[in-house]
Tab-separated table of C-alpha atoms in Angstrom:
chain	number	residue	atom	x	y	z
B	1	UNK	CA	-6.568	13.729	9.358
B	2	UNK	CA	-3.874	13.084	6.716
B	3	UNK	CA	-3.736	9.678	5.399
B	4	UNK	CA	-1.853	8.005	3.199
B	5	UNK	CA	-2.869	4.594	1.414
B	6	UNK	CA	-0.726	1.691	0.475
B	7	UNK	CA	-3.347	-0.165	-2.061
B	8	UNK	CA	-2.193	-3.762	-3.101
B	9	UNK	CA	-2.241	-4.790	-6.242
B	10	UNK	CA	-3.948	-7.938	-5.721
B	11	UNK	CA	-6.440	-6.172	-3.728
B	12	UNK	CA	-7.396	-3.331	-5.808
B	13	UNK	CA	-7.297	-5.683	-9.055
B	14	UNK	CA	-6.704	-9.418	-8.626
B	15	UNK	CA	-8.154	-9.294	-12.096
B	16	UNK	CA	-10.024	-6.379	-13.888
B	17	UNK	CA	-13.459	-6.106	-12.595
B	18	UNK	CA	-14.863	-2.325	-12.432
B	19	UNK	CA	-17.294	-2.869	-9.755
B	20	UNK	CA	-14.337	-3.784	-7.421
B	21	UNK	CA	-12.277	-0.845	-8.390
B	22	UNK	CA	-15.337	1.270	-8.035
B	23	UNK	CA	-15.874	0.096	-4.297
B	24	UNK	CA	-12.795	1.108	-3.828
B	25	UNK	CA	-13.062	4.417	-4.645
B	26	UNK	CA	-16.178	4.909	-3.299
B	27	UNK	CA	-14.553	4.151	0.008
B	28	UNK	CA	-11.946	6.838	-0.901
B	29	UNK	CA	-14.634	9.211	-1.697
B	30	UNK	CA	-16.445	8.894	1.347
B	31	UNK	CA	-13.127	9.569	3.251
B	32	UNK	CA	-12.634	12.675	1.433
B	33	UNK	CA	-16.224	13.642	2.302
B	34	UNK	CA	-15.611	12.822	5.821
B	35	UNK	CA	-12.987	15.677	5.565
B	36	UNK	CA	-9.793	13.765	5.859
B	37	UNK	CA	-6.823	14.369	3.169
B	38	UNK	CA	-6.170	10.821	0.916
B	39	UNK	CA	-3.127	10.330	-0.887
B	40	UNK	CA	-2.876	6.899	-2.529
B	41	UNK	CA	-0.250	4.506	-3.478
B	42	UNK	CA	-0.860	1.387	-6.074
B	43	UNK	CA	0.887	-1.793	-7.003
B	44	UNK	CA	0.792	-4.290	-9.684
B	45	UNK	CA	-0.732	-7.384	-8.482
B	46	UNK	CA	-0.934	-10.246	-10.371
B	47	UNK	CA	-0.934	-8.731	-13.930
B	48	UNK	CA	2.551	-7.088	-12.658
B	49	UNK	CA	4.021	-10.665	-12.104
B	50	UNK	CA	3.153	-11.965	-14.954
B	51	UNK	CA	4.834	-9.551	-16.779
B	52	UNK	CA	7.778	-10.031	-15.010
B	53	UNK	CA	7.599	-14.046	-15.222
B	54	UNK	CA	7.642	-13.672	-18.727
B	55	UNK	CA	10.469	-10.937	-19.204
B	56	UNK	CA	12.407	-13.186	-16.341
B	57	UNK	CA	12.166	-15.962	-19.159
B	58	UNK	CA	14.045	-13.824	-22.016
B	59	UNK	CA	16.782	-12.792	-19.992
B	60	UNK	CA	15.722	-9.199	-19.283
B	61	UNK	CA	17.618	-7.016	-16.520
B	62	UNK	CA	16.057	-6.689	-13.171
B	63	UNK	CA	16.125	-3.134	-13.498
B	64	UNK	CA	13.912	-3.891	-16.712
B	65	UNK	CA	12.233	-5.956	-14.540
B	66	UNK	CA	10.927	-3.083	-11.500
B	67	UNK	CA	10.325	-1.236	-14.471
B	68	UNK	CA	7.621	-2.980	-16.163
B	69	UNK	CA	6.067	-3.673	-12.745
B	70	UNK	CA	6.396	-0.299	-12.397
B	71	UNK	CA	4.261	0.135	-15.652
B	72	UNK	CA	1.564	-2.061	-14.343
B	73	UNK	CA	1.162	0.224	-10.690
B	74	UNK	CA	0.378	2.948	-13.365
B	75	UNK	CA	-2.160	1.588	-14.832
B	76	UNK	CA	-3.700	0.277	-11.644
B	77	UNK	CA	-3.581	4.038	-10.504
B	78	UNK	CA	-4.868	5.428	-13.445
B	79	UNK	CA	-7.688	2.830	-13.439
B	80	UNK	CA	-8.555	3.868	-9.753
B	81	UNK	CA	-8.334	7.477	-10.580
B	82	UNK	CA	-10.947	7.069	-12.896
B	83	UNK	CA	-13.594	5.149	-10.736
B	84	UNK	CA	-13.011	8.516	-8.078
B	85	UNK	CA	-15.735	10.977	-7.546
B	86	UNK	CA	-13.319	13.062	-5.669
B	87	UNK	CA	-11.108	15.343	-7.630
B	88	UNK	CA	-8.133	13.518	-7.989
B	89	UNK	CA	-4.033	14.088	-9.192
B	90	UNK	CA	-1.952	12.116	-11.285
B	91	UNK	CA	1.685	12.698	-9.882
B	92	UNK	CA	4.663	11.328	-10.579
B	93	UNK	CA	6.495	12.211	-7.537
B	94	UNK	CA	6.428	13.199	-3.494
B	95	UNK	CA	6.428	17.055	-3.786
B	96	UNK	CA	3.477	17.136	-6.247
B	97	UNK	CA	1.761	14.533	-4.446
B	98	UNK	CA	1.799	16.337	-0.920
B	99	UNK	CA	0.803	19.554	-2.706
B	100	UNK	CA	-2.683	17.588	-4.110
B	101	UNK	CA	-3.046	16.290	-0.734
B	102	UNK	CA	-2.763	20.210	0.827
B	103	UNK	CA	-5.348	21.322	-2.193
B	104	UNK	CA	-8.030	18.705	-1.560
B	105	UNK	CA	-7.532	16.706	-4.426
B	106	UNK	CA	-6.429	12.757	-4.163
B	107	UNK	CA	-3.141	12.129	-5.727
B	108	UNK	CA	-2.919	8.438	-7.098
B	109	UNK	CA	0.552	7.464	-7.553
B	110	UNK	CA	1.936	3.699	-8.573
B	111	UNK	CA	5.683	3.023	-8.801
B	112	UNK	CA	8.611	5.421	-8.595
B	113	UNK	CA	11.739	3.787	-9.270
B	114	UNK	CA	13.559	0.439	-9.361
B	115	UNK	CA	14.041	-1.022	-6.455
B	116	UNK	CA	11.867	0.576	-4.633
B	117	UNK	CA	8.135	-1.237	-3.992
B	118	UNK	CA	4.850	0.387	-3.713
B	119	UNK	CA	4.779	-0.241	0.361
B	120	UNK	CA	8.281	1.778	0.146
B	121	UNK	CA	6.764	4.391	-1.918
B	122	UNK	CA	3.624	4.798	0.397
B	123	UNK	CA	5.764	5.090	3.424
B	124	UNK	CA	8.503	7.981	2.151
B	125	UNK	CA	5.101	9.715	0.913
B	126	UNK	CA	3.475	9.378	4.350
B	127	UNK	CA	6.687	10.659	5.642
B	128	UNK	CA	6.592	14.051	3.227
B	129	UNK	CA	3.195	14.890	3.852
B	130	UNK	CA	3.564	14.579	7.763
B	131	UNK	CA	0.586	12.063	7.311
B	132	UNK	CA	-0.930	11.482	10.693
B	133	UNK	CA	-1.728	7.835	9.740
B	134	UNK	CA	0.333	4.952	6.930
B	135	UNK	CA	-2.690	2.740	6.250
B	136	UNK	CA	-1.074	-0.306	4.057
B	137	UNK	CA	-4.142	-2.126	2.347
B	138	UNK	CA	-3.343	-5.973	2.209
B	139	UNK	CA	-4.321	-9.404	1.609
B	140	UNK	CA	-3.694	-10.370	5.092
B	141	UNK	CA	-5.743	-9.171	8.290
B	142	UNK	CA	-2.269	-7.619	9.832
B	143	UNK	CA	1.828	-8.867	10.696
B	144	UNK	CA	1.797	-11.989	12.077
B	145	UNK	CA	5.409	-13.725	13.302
B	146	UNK	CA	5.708	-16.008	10.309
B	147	UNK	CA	3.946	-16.493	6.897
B	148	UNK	CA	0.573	-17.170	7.852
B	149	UNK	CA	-0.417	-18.624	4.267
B	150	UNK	CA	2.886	-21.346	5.326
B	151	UNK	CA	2.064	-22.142	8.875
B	152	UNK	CA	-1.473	-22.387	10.591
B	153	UNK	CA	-0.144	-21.488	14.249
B	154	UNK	CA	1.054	-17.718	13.240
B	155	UNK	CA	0.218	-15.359	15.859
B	156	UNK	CA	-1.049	-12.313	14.715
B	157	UNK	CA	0.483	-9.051	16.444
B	158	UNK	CA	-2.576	-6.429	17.484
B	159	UNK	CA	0.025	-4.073	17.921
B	160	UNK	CA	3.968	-3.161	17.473
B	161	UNK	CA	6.228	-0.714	17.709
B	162	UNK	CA	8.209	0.606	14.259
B	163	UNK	CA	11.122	-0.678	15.637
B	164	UNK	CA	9.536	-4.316	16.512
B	165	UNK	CA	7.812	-4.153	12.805
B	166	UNK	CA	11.632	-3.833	11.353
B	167	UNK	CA	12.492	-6.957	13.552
B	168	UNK	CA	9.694	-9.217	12.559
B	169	UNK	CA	9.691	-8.307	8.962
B	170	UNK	CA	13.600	-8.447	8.466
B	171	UNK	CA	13.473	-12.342	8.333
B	172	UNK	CA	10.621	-13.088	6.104
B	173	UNK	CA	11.832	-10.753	3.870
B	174	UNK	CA	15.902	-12.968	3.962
B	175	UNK	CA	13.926	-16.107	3.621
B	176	UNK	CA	13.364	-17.415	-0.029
B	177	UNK	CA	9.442	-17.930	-0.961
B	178	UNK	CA	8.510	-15.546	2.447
B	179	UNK	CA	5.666	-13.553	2.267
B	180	UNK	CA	5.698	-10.054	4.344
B	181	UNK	CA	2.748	-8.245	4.506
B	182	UNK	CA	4.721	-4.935	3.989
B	183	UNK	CA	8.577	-5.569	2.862
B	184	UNK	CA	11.719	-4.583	4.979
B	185	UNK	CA	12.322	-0.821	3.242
B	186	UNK	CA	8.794	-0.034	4.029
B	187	UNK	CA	8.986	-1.069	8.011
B	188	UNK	CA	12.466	1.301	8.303
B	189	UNK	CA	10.971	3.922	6.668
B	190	UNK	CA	8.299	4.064	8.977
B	191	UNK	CA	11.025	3.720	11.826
B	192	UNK	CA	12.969	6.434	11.139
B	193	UNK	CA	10.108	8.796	10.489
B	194	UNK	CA	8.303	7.186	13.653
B	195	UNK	CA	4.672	6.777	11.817
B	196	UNK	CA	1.868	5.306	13.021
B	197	UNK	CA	0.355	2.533	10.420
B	198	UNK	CA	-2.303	-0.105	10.368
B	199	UNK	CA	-1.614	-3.273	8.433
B	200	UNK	CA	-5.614	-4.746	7.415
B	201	UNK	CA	-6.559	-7.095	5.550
B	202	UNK	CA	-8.189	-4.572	2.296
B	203	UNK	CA	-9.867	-7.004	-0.115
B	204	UNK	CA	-13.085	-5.303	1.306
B	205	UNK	CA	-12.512	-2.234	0.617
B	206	UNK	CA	-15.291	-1.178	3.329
B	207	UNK	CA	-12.094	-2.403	5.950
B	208	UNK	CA	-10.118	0.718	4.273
B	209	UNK	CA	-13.828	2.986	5.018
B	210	UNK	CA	-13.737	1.913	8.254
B	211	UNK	CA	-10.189	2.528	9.303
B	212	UNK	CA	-10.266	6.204	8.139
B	213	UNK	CA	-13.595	7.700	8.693
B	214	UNK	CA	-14.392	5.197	11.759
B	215	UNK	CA	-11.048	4.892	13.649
B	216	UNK	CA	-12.075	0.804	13.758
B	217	UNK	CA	-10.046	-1.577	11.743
B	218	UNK	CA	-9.133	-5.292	13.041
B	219	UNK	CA	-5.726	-5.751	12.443
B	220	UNK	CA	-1.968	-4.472	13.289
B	221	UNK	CA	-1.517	-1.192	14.784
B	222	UNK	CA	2.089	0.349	14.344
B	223	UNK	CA	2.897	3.011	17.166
């Protein structure tokens, strides 16, 4: 199976601790040693945000803005890239990324351009590589119908169609302080190319394991 991995910043590196990051490529190992073909996508996090808080305060561009956050996913990915057992890729772009993927190696991208998040990034790559499964690594257990960290009574969705994800994602994503678990450009991408995802919750990175080599996750299946 070809998968491709939407990894969180906050997940892979809420702060810099090297046993975390090595759990999580352990779990990518063992995926590639199950036989399945990995590609990975990483964001900023935290570390990203404060960058951009600062920069924010002296006036900078927003374009300046994506771009240092784009700086951060890179060093996320090359961080995770070196914690991999698996021979791994360091690619700038879709074409070189898919190739990795078809060569057995794990390509570990982070940002591509402004504008344009991670979860974007991970979905136009899924979409290139004909990946047979989106798996977006989160810090919530799946898509629920509102901000779950805002209101107590969200309902979680076990399962929604691309064209349903679009619909509940389009509002949080209008709504000042909203939190979606993947953003609006993401969800169409995986409309138009019709991909099936999982939304999980990934600060274990043993959830991310499980999904892959298992088929088991506990969370939102897109279908």
């Amino acid at each position: 199976m070809r998968v491709v991995v939407s990894v969180g910043g906050s997940v892979l590196a809420p702060d810099l601790d090297p046993d975390r990051v090595a759990a999580y490529a352990a779990a990518l190992d063992e995926a590639v040693e199950a036989g399945h073909e990995i590609g990975v996508v990483v964001g900023g996090g935290p570390v990203a945000r404060e960058y951009i808080e600062a920069a924010r305060e002296l006036d900078t561009t927003e374009v300046e803005l994506d771009r240092l956050g784009i700086g951060v996913t890179h060093l996320n990915a090359r961080l995770l890239r070196a914690a991999l057992d698996a021979p791994s890729a360091r690619t700038d772009g879709y074409e070189a990324s898919v190739e990795a993927m078809a060569a057995g190696r794990i390509p570990v991208m982070g940002g591509v351009a402004p504008g344009q998040t991670t979860d974007a990034v991970a979905a136009a790559l899924a979409e290139d590589a004909r990946a047979d499964l989106l798996l977006f690594a989160t810090s919530v257990d799946g898509v629920y119908d509102v901000d779950p960290t805002a209101d107590g009574e969200a309902v979680r969705f076990d399962e929604l169609t691309p064209g349903e994800l679009v619909d509940v994602v389009a509002p949080m994503s209008r709504s000042a302080g909203a939190s979606a678990p993947v953003d609006l450009l993401a969800a169409k991408l995986v409309e138009r190319a019709g991909l099936r995802a999982l939304v999980v919750d990934g600060t274990d990175p043993e959830t991310v394991r499980r999904a892959i080599v298992d088929g088991e996750f506990d969370g939102t299946e897109v279908r």
